[in-house]
Coordinates of N, CA, C and O in Angstrom, one line a residue:
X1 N 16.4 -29.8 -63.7 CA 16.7 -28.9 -62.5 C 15.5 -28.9 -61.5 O 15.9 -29.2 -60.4
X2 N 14.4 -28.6 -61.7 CA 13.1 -28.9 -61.1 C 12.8 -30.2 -60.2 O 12.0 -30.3 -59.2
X3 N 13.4 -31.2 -60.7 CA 13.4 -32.3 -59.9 C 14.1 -32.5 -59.4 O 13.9 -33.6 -58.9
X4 N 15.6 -31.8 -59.0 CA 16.9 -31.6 -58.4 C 16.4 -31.0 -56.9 O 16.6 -31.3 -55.8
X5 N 15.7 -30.0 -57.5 CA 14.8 -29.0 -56.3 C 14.1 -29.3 -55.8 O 14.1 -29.1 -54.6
X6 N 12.9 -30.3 -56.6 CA 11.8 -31.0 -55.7 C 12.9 -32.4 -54.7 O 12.2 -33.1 -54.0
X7 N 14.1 -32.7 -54.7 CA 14.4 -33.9 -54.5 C 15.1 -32.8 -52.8 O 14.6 -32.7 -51.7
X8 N 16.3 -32.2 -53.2 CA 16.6 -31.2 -52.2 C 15.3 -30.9 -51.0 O 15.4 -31.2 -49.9
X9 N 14.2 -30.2 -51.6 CA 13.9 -29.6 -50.7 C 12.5 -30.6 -50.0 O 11.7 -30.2 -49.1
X10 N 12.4 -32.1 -50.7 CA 12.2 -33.0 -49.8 C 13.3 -33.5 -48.9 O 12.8 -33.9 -47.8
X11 N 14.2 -33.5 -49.0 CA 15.3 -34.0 -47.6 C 15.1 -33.3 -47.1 O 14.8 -33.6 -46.0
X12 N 15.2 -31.7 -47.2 CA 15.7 -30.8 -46.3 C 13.8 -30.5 -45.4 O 13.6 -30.1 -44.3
X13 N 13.0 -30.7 -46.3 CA 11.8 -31.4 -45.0 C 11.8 -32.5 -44.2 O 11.3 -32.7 -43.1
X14 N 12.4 -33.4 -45.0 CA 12.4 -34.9 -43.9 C 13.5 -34.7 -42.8 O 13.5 -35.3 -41.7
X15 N 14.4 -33.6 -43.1 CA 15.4 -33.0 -41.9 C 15.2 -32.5 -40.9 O 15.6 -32.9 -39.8
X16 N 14.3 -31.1 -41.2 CA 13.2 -30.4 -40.6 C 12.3 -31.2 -39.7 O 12.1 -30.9 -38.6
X17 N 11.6 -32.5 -40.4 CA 10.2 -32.8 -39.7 C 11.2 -33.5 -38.3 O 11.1 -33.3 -37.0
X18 N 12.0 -34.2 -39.1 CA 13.4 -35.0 -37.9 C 13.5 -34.5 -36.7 O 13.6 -35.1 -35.6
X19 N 13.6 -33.5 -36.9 CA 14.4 -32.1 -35.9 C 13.1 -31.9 -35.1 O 13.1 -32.4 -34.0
X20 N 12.1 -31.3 -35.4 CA 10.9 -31.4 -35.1 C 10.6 -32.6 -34.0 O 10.4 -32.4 -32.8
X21 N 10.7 -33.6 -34.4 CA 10.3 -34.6 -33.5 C 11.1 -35.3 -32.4 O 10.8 -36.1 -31.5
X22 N 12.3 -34.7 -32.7 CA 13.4 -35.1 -31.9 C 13.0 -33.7 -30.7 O 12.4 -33.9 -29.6
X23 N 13.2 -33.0 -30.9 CA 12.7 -31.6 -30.1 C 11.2 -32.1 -29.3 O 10.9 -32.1 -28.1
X24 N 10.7 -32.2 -29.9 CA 9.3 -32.3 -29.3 C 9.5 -33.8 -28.1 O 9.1 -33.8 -26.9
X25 N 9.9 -34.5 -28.5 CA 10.4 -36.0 -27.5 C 11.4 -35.7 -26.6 O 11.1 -36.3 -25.5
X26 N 12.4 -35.1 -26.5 CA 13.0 -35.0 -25.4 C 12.7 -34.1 -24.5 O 11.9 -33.2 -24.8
X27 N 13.3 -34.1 -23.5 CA 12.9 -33.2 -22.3 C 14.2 -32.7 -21.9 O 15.2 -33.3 -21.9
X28 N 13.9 -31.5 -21.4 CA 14.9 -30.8 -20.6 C 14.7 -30.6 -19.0 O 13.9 -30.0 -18.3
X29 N 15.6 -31.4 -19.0 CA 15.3 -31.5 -17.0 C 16.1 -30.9 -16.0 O 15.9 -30.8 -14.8
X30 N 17.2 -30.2 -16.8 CA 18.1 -29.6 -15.8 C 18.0 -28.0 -15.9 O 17.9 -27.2 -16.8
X31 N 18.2 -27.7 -14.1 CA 17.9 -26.5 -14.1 C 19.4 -25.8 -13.5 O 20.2 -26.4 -12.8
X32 N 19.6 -24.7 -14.1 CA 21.1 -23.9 -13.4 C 20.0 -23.5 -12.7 O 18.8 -23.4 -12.9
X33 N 20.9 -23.2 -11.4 CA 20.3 -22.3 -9.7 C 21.7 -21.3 -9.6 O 22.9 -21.4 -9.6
X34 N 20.7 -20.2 -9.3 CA 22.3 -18.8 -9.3 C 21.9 -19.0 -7.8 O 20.8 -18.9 -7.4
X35 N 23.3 -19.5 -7.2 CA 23.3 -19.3 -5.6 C 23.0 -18.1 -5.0 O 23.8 -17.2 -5.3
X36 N 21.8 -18.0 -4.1 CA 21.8 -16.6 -3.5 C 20.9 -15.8 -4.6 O 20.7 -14.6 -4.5
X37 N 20.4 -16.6 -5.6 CA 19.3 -15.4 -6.7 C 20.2 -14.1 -6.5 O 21.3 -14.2 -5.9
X38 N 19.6 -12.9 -7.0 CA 20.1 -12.1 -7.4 C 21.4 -11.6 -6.6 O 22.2 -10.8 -7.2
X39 N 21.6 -11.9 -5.1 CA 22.3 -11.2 -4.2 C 23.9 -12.1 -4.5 O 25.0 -11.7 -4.2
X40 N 23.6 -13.8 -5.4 CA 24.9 -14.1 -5.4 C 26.0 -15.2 -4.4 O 25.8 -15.7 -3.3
X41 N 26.7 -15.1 -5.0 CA 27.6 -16.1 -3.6 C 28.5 -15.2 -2.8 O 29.7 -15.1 -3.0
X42 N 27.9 -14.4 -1.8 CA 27.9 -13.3 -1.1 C 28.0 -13.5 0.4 O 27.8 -14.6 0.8
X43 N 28.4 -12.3 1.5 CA 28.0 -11.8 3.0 C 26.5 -11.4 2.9 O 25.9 -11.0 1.9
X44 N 26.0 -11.8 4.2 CA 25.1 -11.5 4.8 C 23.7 -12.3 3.5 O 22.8 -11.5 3.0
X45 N 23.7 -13.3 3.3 CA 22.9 -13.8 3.0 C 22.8 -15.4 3.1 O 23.6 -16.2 2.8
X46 N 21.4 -15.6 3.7 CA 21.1 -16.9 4.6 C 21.2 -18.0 3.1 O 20.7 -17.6 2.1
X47 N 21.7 -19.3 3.0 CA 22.0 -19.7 1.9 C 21.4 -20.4 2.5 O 22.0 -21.3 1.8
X48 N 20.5 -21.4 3.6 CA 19.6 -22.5 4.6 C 18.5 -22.0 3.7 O 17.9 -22.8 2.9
X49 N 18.3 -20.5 3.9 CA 17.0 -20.2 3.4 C 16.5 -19.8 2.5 O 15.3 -19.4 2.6
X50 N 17.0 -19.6 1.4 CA 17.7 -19.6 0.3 C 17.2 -20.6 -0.7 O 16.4 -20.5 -1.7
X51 N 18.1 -21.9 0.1 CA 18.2 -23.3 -0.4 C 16.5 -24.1 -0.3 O 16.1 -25.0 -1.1
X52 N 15.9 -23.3 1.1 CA 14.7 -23.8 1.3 C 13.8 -24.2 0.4 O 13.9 -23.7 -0.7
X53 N 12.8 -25.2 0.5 CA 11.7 -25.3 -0.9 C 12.2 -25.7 -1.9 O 11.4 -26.5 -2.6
X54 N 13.9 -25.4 -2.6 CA 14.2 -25.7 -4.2 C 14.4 -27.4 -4.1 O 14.5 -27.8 -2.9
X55 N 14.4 -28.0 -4.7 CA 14.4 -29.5 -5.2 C 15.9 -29.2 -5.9 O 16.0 -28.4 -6.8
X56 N 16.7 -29.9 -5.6 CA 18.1 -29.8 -6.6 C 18.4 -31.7 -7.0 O 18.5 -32.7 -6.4
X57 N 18.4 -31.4 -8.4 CA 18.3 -33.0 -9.3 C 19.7 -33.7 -9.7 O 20.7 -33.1 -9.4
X58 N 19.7 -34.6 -10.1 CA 20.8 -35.2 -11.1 C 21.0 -34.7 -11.8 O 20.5 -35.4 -12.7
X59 N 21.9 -33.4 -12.7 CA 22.6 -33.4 -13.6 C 21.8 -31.5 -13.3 O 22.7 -30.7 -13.7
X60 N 21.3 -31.1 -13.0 CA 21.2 -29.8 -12.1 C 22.8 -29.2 -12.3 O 23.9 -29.7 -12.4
X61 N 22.2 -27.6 -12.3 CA 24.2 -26.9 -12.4 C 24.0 -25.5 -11.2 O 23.0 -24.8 -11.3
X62 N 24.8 -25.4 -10.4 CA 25.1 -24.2 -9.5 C 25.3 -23.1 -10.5 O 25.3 -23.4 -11.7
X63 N 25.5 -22.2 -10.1 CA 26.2 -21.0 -10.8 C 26.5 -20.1 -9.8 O 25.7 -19.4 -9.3
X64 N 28.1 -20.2 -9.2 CA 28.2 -19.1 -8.3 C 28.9 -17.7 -9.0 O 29.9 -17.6 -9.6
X65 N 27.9 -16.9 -8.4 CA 28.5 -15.3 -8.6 C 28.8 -14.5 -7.5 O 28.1 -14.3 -6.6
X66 N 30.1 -14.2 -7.6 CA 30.8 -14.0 -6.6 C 31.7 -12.3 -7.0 O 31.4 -11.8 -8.1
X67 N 32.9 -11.3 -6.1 CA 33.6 -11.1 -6.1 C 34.7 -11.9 -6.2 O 34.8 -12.7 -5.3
X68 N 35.7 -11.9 -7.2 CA 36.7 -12.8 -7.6 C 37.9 -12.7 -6.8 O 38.7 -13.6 -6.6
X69 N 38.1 -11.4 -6.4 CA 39.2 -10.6 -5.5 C 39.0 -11.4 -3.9 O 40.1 -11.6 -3.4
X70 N 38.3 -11.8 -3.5 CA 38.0 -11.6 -2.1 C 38.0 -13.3 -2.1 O 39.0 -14.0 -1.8
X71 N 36.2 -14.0 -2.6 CA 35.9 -15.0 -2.3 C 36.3 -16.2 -3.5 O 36.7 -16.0 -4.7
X72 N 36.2 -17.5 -2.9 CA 35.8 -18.5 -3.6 C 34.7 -19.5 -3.4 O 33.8 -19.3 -2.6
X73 N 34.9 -20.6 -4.0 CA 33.9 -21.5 -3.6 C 34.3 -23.0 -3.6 O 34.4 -23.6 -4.7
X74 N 34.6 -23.6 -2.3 CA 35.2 -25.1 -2.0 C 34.2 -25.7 -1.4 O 33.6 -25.1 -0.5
X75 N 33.8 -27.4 -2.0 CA 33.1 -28.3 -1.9 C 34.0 -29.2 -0.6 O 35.0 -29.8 -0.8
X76 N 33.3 -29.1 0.7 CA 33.8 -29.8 1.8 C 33.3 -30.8 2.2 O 32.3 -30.8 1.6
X77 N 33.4 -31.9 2.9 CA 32.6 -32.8 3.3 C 32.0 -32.1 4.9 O 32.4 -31.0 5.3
X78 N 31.0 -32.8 5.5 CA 29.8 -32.2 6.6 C 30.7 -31.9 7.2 O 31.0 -30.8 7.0
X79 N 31.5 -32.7 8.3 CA 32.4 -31.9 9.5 C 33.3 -30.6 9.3 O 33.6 -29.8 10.2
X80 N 33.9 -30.4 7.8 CA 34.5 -29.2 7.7 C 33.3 -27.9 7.3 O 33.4 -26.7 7.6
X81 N 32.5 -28.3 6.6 CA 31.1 -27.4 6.3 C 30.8 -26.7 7.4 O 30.7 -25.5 7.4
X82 N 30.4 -27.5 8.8 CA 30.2 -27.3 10.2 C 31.4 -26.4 10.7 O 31.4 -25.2 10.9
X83 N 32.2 -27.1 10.7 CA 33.7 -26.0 11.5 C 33.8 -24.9 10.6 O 34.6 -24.0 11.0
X84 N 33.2 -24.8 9.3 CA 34.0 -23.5 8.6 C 35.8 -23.7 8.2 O 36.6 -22.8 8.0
X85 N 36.0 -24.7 8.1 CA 37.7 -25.3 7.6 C 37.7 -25.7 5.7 O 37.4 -26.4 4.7
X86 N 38.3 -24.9 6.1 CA 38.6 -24.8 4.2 C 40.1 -24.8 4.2 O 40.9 -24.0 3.6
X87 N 40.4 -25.9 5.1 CA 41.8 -26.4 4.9 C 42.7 -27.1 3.4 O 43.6 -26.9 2.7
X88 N 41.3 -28.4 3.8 CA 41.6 -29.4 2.4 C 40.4 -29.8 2.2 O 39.7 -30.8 2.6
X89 N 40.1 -28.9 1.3 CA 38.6 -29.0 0.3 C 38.6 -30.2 -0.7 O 39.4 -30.6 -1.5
X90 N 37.4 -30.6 -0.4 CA 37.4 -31.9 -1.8 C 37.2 -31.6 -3.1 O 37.4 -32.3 -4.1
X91 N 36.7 -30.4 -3.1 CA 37.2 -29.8 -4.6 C 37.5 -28.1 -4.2 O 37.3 -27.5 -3.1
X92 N 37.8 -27.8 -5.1 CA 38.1 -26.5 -5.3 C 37.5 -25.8 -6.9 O 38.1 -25.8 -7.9
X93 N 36.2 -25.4 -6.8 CA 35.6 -24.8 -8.0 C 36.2 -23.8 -9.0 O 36.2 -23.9 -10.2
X94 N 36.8 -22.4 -7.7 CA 37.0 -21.6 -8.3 C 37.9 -21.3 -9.1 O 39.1 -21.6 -8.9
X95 N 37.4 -20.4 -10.5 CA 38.7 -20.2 -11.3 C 39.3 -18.9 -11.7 O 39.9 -18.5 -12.6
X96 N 38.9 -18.4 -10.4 CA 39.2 -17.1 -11.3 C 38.6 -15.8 -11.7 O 38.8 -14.6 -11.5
X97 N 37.6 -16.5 -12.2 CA 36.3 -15.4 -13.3 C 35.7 -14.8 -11.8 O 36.1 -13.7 -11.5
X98 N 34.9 -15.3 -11.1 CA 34.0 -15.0 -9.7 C 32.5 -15.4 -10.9 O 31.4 -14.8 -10.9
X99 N 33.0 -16.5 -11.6 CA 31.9 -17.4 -12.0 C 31.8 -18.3 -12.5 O 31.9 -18.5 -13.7
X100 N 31.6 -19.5 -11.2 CA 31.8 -20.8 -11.2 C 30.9 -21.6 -11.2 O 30.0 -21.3 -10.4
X101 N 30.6 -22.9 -12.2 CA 29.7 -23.6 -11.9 C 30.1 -24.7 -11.5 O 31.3 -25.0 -11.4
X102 N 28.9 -25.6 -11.2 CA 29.5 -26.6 -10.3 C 28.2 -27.9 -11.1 O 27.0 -27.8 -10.8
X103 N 28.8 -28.9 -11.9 CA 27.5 -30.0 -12.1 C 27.2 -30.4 -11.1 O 28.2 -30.6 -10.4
X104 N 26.2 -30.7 -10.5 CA 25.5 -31.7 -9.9 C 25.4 -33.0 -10.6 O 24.5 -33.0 -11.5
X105 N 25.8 -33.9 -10.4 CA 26.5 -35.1 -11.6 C 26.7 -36.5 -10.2 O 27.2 -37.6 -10.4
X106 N 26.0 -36.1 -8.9 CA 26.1 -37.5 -8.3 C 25.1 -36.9 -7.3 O 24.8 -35.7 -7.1
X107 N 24.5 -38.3 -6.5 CA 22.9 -37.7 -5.6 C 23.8 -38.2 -4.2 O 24.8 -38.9 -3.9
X108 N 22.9 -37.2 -3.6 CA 23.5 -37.0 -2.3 C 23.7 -35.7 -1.6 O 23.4 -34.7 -2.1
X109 N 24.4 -36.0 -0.3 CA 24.3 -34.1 0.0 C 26.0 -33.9 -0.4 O 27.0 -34.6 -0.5
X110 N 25.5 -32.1 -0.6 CA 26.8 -31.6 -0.9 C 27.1 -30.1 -0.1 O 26.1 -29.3 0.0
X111 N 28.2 -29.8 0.3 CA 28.5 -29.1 1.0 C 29.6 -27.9 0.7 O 30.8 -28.1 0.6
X112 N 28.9 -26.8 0.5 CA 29.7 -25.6 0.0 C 30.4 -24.5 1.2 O 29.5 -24.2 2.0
X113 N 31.2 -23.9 1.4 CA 31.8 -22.8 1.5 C 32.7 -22.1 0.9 O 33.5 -22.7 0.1
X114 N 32.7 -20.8 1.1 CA 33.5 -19.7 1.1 C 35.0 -19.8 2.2 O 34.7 -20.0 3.3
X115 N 36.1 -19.8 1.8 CA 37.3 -20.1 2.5 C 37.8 -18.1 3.4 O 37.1 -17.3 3.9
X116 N 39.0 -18.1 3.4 CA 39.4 -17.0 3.8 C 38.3 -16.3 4.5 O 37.7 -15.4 4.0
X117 N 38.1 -16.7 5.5 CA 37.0 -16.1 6.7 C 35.7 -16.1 6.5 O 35.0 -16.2 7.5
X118 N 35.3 -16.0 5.2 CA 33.6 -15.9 4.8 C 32.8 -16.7 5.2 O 31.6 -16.4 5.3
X119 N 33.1 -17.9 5.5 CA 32.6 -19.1 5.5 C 31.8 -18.7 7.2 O 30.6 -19.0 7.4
X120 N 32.6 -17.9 8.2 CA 32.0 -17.5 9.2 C 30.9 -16.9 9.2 O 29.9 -17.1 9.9
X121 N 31.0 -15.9 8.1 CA 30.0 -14.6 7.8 C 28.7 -15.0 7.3 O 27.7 -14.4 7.2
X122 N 28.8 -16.5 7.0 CA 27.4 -17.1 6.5 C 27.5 -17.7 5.0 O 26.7 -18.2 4.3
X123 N 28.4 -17.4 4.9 CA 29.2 -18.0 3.1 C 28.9 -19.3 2.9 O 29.7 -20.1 2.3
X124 N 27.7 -19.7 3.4 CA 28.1 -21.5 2.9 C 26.3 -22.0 2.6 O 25.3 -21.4 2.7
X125 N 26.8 -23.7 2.0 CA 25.1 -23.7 1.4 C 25.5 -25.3 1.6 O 26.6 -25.8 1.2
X126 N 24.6 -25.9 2.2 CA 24.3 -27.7 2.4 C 23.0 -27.5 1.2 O 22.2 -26.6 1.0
X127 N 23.3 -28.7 0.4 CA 21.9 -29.2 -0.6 C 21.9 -30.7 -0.3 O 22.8 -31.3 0.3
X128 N 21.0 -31.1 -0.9 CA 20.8 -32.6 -1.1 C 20.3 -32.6 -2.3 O 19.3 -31.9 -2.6
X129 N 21.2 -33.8 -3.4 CA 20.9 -34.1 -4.5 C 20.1 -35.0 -4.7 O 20.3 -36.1 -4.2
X130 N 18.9 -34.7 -5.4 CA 18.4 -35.9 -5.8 C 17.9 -37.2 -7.5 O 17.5 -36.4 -8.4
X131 N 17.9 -38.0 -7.8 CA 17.3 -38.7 -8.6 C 16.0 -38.2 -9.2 O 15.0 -38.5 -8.6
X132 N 15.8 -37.3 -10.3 CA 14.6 -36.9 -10.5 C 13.0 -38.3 -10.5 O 12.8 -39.4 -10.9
X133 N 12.5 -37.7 -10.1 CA 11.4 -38.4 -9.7 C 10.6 -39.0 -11.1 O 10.5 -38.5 -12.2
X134 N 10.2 -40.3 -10.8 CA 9.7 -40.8 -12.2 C 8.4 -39.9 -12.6 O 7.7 -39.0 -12.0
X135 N 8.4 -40.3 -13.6 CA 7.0 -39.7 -14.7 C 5.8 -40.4 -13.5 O 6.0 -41.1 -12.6
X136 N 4.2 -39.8 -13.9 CA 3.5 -40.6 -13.0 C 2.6 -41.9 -13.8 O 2.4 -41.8 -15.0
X137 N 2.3 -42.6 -13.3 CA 2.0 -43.8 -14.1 C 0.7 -43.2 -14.6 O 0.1 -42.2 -14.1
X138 N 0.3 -44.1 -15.8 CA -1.1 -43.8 -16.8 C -1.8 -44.6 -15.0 O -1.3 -45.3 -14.1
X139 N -3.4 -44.0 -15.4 CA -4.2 -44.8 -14.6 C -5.5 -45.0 -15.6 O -5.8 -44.2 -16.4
X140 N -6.1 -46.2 -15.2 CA -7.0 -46.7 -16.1 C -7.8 -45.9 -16.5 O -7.6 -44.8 -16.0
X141 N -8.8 -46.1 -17.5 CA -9.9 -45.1 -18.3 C -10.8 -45.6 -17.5 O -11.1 -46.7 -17.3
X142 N -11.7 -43.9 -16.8 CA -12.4 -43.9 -16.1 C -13.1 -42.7 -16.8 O -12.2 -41.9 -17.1
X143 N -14.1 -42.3 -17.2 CA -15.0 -41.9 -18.2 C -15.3 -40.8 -16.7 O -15.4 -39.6 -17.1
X144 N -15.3 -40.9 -15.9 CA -15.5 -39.4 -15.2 C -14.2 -38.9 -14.3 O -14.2 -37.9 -13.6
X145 N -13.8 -39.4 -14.3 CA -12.1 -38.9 -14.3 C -11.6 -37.7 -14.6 O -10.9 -37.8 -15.7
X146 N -11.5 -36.6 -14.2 CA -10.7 -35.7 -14.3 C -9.6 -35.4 -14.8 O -9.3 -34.6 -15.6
X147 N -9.0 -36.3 -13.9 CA -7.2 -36.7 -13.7 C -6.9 -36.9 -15.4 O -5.9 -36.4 -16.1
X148 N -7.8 -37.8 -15.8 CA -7.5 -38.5 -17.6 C -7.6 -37.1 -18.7 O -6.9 -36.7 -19.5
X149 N -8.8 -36.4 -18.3 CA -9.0 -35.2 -19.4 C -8.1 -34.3 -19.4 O -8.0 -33.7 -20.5
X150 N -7.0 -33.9 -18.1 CA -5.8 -33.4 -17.9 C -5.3 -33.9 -18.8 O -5.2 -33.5 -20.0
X151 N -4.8 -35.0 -18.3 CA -3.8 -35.5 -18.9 C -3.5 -35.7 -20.7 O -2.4 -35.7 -21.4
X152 N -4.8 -35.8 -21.2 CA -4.7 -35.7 -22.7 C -4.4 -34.2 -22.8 O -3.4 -33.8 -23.4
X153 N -5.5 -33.1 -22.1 CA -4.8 -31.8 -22.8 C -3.0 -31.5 -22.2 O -2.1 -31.1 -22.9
X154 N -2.8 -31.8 -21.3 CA -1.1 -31.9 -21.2 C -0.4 -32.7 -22.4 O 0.8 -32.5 -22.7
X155 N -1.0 -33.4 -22.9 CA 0.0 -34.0 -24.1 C -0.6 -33.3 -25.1 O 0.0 -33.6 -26.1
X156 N -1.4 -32.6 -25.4 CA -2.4 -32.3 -27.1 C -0.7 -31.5 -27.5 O -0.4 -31.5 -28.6
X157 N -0.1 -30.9 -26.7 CA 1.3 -30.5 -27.5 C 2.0 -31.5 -28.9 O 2.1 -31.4 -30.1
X158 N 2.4 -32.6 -27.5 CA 3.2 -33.5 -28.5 C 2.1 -34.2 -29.1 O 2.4 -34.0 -30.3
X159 N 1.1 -34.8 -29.1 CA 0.5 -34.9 -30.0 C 0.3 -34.5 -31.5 O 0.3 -35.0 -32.6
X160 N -0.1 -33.2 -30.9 CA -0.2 -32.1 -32.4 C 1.5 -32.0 -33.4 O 1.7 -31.8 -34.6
X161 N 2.4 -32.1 -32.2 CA 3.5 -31.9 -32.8 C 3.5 -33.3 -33.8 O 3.9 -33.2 -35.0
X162 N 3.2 -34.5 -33.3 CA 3.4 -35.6 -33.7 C 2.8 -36.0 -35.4 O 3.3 -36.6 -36.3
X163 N 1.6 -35.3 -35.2 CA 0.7 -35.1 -36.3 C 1.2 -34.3 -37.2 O 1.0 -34.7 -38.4
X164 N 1.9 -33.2 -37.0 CA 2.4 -32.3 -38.5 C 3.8 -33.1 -38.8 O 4.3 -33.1 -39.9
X165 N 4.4 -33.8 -37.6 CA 6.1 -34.3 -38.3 C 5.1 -35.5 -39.2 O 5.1 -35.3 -40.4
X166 N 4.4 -36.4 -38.8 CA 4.2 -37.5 -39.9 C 3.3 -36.8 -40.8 O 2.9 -37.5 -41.7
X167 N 2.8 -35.5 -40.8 CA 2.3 -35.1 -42.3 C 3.4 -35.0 -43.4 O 3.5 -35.5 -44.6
X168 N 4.5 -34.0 -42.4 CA 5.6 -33.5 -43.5 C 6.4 -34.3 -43.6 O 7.1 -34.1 -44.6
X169 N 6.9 -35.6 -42.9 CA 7.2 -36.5 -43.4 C 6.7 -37.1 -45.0 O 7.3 -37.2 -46.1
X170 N 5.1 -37.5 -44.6 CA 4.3 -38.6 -45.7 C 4.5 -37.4 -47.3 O 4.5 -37.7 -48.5
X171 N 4.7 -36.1 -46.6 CA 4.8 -35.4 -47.8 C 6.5 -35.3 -48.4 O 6.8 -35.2 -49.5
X172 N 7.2 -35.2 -47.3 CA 8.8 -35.7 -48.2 C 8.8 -36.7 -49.0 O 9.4 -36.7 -50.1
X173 N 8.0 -38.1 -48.1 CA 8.4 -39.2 -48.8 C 7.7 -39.0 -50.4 O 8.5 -39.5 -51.2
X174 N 6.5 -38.5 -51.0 CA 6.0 -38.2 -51.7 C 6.5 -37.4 -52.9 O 6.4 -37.7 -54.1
X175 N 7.2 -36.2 -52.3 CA 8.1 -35.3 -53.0 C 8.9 -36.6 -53.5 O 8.8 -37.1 -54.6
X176 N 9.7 -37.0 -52.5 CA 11.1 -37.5 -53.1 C 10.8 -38.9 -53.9 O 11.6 -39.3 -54.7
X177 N 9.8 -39.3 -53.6 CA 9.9 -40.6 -54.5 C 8.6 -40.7 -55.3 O 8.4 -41.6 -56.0

């Protein structure tokens, strides 16, 4: 029975350390943006300025919060964005709830309004999608470099993480065999 146990709760470490390193290696790159921060997909709020400064990526998610009664939210191309025509929208987000998201799932610009009048009142948001920007390249070892001593303590995370998964690993493998 004891060796049943020691065999068990070596997998369920070599699972653990697994999980561990899989977690520590990937990255999470996408950000939800609540349109309008706290005020919402609303009147009287500037969504140009708003929008100002944010970086919006590949695979990025909207989140509009809205009144469900009143507004929605349709994806136009530039000339109807401009006129405020929410005739024949190239999509139509809303479902209903008065909370809609929207992937960002292709680069490029995209063009939002509010239909039934709002779109006048200031209801609308232009973004440009983009390609998240590469990693920045290693640069050579330069022994008074700055830039390099950063950069190790920015990784001493995964590092350290790196170091306890192949301990608790070399120690499953040990348990179990």
């Amino acid at each position: 029975m004891q060796v049943l146990r020691t065999r068990v709760g070596g997998v369920g470490l070599l699972v653990a350390a697994a999980v561990v390193v899989l977690t520590a290696m990937s990255e999470v790159s996408a950000t939800r943006w609540t349109v309008g921060g706290k005020m919402g997909w609303t009147t009287n709020v500037n969504y140009t300025i708003w929008a100002e400064g944010k970086h919006f990526y590949y695979d990025d998610w909207l989140f509009f919060v809205y009144d469900r009664n009143q507004m929605n939210v349709l994806e136009v191309n530039k000339t109807e964005y401009e006129n405020c025509n929410s005739d024949q929208p190239l999509h139509n987000f809303t479902t209903g709830a008065g909370r809609d998201v929207v992937h960002l799932n292709v680069t490029g610009p995209y063009y939002f309004i509010s239909g039934k009048g709002f779109c006048y009142g200031g209801m609308k948001l232009a973004i440009h999608v983009w390609h998240l920007p590469p990693p920045p390249s290693a640069s050579p070892f330069n022994a008074k470099s700055s830039a390099l001593r950063s950069s190790y303590i920015a990784h001493t995370p995964f590092v350290l993480t790196a170091v306890f998964a192949i301990a608790a690993l070399r120690e499953a493998f040990r348990r179990f065999w």
